Short mmCIF file of N, CA and C in Angstrom, two decimals:
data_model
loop_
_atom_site.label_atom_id
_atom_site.label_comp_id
_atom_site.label_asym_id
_atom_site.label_seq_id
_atom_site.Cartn_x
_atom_site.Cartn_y
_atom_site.Cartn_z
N UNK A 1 17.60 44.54 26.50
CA UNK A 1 17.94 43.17 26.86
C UNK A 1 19.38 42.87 26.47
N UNK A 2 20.09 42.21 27.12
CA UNK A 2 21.68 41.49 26.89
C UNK A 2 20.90 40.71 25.98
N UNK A 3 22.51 40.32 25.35
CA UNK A 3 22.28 39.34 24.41
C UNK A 3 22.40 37.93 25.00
N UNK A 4 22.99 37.65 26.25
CA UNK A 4 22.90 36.66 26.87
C UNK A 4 21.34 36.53 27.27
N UNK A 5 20.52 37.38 27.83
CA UNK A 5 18.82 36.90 27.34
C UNK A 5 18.29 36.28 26.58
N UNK A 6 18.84 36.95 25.69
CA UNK A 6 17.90 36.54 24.02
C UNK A 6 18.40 35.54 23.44
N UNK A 7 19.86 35.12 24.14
CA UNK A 7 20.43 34.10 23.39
C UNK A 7 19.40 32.46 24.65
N UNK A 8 19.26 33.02 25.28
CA UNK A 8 18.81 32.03 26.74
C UNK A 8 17.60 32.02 25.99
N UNK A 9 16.78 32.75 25.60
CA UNK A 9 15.40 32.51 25.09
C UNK A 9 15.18 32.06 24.13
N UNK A 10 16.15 32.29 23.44
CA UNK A 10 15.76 31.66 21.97
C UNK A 10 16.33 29.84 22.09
N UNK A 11 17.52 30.08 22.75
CA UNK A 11 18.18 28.48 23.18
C UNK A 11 16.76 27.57 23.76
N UNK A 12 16.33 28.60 24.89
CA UNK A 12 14.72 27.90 25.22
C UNK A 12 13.61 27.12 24.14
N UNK A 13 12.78 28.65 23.35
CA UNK A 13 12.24 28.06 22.59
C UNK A 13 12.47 26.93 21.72
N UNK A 14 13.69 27.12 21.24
CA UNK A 14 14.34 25.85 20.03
C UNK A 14 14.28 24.66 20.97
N UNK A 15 14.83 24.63 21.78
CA UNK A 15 14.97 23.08 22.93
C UNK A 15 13.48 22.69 23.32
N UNK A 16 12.57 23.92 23.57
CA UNK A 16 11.37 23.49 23.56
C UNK A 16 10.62 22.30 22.11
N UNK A 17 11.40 23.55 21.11
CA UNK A 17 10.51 22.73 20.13
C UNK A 17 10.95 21.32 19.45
N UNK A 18 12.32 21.01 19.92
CA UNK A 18 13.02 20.13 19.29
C UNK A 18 12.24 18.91 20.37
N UNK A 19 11.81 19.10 21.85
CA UNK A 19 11.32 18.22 22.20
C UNK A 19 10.36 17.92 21.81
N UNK A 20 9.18 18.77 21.30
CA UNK A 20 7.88 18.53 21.26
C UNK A 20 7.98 17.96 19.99
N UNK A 21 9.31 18.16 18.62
CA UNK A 21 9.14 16.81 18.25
C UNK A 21 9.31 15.57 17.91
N UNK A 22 10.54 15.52 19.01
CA UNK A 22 11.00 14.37 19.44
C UNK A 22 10.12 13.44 20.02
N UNK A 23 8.94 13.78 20.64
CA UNK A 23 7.90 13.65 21.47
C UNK A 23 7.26 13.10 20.46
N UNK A 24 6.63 13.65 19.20
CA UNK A 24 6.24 13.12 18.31
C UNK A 24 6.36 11.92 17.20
N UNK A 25 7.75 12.41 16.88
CA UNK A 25 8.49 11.13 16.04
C UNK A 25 8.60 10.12 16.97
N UNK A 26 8.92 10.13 18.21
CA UNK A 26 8.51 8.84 19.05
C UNK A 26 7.81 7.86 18.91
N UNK A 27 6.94 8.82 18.75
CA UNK A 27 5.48 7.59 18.51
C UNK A 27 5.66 6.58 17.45
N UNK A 28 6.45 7.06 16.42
CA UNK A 28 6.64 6.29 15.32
C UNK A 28 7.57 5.33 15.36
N UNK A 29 8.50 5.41 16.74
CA UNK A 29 9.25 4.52 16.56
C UNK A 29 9.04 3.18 17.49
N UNK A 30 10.15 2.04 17.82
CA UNK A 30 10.13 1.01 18.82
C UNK A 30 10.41 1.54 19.56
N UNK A 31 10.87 2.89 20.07
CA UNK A 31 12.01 2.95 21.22
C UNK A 31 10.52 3.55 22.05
N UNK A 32 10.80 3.75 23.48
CA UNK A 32 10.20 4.74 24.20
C UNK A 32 10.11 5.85 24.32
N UNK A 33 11.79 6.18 24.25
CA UNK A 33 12.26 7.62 24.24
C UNK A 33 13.49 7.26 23.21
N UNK A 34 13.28 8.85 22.57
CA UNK A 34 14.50 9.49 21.63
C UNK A 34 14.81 10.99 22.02
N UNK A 35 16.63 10.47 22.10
CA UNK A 35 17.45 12.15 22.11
C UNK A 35 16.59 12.89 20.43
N UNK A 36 16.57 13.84 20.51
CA UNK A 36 16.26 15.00 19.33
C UNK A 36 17.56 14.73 18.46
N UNK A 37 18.72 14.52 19.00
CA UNK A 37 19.49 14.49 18.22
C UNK A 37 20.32 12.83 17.69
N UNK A 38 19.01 12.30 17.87
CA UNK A 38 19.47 10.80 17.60
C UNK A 38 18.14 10.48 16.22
N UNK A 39 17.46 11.77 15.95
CA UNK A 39 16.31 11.58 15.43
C UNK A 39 17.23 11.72 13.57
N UNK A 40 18.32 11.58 13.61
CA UNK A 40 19.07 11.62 12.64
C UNK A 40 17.93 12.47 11.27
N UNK A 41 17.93 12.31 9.78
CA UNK A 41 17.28 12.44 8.99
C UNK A 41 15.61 13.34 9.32
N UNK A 42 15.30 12.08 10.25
CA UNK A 42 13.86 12.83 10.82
C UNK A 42 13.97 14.20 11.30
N UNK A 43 15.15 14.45 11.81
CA UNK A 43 15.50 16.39 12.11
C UNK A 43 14.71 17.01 10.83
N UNK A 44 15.57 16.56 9.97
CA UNK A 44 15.72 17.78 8.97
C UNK A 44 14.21 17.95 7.88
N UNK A 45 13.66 16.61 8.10
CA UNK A 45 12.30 16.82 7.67
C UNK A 45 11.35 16.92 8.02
N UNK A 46 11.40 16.77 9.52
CA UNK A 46 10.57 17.26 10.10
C UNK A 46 10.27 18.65 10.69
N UNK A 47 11.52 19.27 10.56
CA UNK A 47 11.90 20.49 11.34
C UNK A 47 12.13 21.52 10.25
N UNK A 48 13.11 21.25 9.14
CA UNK A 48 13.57 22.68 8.75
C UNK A 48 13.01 22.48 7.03
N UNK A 49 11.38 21.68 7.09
CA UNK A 49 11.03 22.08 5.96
C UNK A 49 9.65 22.12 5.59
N UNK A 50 8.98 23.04 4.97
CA UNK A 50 7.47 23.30 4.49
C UNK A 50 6.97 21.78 4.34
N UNK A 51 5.68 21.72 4.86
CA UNK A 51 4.87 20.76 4.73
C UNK A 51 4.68 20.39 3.48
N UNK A 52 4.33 21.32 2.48
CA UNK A 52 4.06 21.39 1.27
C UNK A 52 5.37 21.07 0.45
N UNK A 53 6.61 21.18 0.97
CA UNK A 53 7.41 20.70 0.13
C UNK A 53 7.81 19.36 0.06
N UNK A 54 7.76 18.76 1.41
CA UNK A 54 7.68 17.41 1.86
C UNK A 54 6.68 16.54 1.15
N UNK A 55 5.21 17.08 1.15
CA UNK A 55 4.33 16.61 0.21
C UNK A 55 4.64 16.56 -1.40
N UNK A 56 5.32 17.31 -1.92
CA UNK A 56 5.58 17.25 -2.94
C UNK A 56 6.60 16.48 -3.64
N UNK A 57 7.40 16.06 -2.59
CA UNK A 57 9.23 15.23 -2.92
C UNK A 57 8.71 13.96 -2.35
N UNK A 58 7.74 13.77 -1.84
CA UNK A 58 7.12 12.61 -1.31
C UNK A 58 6.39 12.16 -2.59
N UNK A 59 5.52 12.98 -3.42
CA UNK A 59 4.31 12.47 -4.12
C UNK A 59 5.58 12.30 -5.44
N UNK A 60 6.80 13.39 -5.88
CA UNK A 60 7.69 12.93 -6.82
C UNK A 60 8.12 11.37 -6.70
N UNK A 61 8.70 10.93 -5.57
CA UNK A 61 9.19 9.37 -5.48
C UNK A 61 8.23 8.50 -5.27
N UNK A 62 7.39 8.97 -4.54
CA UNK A 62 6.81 7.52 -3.96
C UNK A 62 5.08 8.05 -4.05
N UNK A 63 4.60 8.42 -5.00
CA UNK A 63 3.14 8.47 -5.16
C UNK A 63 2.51 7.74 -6.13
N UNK A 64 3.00 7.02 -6.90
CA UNK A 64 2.57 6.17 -7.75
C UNK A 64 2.47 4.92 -6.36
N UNK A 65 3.23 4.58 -5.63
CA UNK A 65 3.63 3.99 -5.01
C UNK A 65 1.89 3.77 -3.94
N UNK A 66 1.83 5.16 -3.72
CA UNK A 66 0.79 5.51 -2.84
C UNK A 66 -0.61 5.06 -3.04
N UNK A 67 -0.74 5.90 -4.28
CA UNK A 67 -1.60 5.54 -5.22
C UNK A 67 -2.26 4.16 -5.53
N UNK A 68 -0.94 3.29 -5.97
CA UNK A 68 -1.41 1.59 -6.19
C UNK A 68 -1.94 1.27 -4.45
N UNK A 69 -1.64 1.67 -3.64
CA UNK A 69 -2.06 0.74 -2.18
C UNK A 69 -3.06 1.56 -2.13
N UNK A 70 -3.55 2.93 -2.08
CA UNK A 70 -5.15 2.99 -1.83
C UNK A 70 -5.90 2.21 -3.12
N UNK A 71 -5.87 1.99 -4.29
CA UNK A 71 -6.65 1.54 -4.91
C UNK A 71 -6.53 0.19 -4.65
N UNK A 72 -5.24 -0.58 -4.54
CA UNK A 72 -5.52 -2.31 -4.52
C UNK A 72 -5.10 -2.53 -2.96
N UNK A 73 -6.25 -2.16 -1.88
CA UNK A 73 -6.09 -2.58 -0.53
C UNK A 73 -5.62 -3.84 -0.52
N UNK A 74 -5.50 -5.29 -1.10
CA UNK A 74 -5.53 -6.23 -1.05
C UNK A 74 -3.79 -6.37 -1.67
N UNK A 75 -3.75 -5.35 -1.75
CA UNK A 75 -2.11 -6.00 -2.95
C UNK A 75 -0.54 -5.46 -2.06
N UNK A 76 0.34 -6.22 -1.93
CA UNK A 76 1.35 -6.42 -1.14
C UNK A 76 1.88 -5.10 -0.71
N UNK A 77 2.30 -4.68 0.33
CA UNK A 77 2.80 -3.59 0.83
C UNK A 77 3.56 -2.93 0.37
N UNK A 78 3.86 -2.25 -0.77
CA UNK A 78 5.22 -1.81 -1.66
C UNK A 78 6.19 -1.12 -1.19
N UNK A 79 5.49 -0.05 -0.26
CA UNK A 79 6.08 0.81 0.39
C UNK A 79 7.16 0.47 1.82
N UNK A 80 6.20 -0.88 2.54
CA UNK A 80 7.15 -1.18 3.57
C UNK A 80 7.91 -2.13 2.77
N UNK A 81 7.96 -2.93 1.71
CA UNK A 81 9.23 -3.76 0.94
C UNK A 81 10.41 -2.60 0.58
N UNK A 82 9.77 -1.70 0.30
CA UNK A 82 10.81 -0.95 -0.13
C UNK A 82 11.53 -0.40 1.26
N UNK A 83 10.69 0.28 2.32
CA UNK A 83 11.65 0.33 4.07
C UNK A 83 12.25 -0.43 3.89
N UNK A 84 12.17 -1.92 4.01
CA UNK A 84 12.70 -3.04 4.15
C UNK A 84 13.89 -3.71 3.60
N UNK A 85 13.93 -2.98 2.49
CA UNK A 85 14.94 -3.20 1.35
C UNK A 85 15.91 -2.01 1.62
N UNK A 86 15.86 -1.05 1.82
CA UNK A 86 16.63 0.08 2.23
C UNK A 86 16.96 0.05 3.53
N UNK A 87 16.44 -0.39 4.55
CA UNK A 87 16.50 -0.89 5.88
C UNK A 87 18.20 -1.98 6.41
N UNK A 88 17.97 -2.51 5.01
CA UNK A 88 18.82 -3.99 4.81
C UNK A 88 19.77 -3.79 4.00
N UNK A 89 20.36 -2.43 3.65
CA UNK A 89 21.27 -2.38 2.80
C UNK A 89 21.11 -2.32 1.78
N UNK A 90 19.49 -2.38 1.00
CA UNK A 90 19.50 -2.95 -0.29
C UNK A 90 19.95 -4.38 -0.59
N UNK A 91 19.73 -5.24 0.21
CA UNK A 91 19.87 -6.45 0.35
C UNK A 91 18.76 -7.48 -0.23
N UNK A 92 18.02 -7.92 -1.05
CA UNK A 92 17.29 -8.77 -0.95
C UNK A 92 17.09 -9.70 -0.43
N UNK A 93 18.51 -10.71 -0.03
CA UNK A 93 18.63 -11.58 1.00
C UNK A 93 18.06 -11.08 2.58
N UNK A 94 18.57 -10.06 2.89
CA UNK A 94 18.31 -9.68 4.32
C UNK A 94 17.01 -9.16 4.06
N UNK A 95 16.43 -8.53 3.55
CA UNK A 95 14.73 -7.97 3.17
C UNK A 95 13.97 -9.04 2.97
N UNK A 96 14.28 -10.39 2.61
CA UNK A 96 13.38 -11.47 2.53
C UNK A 96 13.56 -12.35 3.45
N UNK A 97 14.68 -12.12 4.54
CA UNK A 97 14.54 -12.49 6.19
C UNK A 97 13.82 -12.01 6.72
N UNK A 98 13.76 -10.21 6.97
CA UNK A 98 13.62 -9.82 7.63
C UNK A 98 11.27 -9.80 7.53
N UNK A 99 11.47 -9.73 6.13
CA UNK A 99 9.71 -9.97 5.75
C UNK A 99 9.40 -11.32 5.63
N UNK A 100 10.28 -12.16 5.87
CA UNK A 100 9.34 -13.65 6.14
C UNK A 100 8.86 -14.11 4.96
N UNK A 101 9.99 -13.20 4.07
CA UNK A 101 9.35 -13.68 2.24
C UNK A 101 10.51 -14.82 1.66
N UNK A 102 9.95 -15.59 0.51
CA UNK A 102 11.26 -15.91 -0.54
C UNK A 102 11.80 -14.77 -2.12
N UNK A 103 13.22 -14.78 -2.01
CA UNK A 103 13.97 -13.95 -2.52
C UNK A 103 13.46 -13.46 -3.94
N UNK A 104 12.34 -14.45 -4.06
CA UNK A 104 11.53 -14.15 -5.68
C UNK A 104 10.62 -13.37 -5.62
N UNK A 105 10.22 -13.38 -4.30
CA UNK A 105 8.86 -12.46 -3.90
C UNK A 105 9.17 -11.00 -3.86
N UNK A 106 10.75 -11.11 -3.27
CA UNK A 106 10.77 -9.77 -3.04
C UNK A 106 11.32 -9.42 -4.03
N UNK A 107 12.21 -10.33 -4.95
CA UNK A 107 12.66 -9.58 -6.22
C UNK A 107 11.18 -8.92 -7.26
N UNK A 108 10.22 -9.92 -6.81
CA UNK A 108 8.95 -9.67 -8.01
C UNK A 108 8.59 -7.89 -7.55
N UNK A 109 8.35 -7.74 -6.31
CA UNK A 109 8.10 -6.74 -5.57
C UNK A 109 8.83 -5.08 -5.90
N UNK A 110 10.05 -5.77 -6.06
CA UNK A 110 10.85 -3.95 -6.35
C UNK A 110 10.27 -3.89 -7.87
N UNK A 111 10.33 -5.80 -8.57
CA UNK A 111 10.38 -4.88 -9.79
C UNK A 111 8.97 -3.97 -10.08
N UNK A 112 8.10 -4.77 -9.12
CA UNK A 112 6.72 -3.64 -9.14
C UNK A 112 6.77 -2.55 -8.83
N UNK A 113 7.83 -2.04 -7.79
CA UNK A 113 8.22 -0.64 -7.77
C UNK A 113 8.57 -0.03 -8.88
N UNK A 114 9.26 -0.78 -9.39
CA UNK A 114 10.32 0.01 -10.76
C UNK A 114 9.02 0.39 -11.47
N UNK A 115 8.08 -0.39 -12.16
CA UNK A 115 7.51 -0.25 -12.98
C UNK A 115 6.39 0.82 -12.59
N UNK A 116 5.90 0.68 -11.27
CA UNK A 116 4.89 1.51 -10.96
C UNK A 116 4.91 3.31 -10.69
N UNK A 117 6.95 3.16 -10.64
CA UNK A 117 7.27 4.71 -9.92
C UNK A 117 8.06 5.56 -11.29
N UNK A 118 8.53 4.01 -11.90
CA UNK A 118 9.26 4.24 -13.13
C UNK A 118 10.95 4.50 -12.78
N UNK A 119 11.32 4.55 -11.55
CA UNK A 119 12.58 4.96 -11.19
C UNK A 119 13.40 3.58 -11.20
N UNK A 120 14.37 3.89 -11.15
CA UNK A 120 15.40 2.49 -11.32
C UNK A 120 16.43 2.56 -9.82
N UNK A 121 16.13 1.19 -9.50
CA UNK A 121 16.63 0.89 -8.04
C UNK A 121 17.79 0.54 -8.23
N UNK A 122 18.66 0.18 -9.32
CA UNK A 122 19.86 -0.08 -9.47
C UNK A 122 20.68 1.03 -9.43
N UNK A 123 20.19 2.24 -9.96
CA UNK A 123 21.31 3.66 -9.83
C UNK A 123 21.04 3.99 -8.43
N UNK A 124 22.14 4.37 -7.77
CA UNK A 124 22.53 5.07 -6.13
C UNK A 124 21.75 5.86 -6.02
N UNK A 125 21.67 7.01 -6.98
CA UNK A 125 21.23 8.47 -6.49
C UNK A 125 19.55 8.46 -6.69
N UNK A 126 19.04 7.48 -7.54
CA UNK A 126 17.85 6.76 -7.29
C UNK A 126 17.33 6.74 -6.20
N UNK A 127 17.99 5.09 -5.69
CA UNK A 127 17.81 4.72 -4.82
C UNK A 127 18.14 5.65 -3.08
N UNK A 128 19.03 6.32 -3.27
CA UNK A 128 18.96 7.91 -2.34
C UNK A 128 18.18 8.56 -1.79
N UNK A 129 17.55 8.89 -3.25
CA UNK A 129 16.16 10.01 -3.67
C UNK A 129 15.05 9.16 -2.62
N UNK A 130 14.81 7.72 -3.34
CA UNK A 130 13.74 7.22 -2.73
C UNK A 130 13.90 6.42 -1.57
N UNK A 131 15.00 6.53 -0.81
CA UNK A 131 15.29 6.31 0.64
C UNK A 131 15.04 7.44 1.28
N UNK A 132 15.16 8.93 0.69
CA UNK A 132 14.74 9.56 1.51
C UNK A 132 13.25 10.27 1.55
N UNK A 133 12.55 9.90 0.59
CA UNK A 133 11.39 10.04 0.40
C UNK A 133 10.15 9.11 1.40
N UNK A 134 10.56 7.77 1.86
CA UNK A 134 10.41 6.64 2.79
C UNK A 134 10.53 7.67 4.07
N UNK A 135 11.68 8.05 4.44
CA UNK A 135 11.90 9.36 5.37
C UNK A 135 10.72 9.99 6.01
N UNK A 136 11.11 10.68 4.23
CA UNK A 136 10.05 12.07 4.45
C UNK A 136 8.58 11.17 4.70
N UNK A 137 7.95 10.24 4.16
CA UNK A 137 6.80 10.02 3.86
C UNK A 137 6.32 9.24 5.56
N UNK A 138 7.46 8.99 6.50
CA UNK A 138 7.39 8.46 7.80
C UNK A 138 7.31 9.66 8.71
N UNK A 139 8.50 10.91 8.37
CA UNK A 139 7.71 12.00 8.97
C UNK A 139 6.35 12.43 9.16
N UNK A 140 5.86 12.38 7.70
CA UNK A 140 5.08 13.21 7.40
C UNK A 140 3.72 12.48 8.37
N UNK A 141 3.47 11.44 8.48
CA UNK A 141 2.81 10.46 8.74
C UNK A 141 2.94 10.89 10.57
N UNK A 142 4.11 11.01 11.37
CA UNK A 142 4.75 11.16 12.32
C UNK A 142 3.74 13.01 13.17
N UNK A 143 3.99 13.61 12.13
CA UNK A 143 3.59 14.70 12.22
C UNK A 143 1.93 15.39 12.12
N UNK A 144 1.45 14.47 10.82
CA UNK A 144 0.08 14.93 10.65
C UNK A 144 0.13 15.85 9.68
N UNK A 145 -0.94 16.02 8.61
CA UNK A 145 -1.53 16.44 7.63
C UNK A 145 -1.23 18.68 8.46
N UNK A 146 -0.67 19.27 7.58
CA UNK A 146 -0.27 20.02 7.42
C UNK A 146 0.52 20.56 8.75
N UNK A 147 0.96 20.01 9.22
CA UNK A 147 1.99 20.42 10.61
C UNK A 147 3.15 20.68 9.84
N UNK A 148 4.27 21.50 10.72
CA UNK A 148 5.44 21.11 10.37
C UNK A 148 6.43 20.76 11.01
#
């Protein structure tokens, strides 16, 4: 075989697979359709990493997190305040527009994060970690229980 074959086939498969999960992360979003390469972040966790590692950098940031909402079905969404808050810049003003809350609610809210994950939302590389853990934990969700 030329290498212009193999380079055509393999260009294939990859374009194949980048649609099928573009196709997927779709679902998760507002849009109808997404370029593969507009899937920013969602690429790289959805595509170029073990399920099991995703599960694991997921359950490091945000499983305490997890944890409190299966046990207190009834108790405020922590996880989408926190989208919401990372969504907005880290804004509390714009996160308590955008959730239809007052600025006390949502301040009460991270600090329930802080306390429940133990991480501190005031340091960057923190707040980084667990922006991209929100990510990963929307992939993962995107994808299904051991896919990759």
């Amino acid at each position: 075989q030329s290498s212009i074959e193999e380079f055509d086939f393999f260009t294939r498969q990859t374009s194949l697979r980048h649609a099928r999960q573009a196709a997927v992360l779709t679902e998760h979003t507002e849009r109808d359709l997404v370029c593969f390469d507009d899937l920013g972040i969602h690429r790289l966790l959805a595509l170029n990493n073990d399920a099991g590692d995703l599960d694991e950098y997921i359950a490091e940031w945000l499983g305490g997190l997890i944890d409190y909402g299966r046990r207190n079905s009834a108790a405020a969404d922590l996880i989408g305040t926190l989208r919401s808050y990372f969504g907005s810049g880290a804004s509390i003003t714009a996160t308590a527009a955008t959730l239809h809350l007052h600025e006390s609610t949502v301040k009460y809210r991270l600090q329930r994060i802080v306390e429940i994950t133990g991480h501190d939302l005031s340091d960057p590389a923190t707040r980084f970690s667990m922006q991209v853990a929100v990510h990963a934990l929307e992939a993962r969700e995107a994808l299904g229980p051991g896919k990759r």
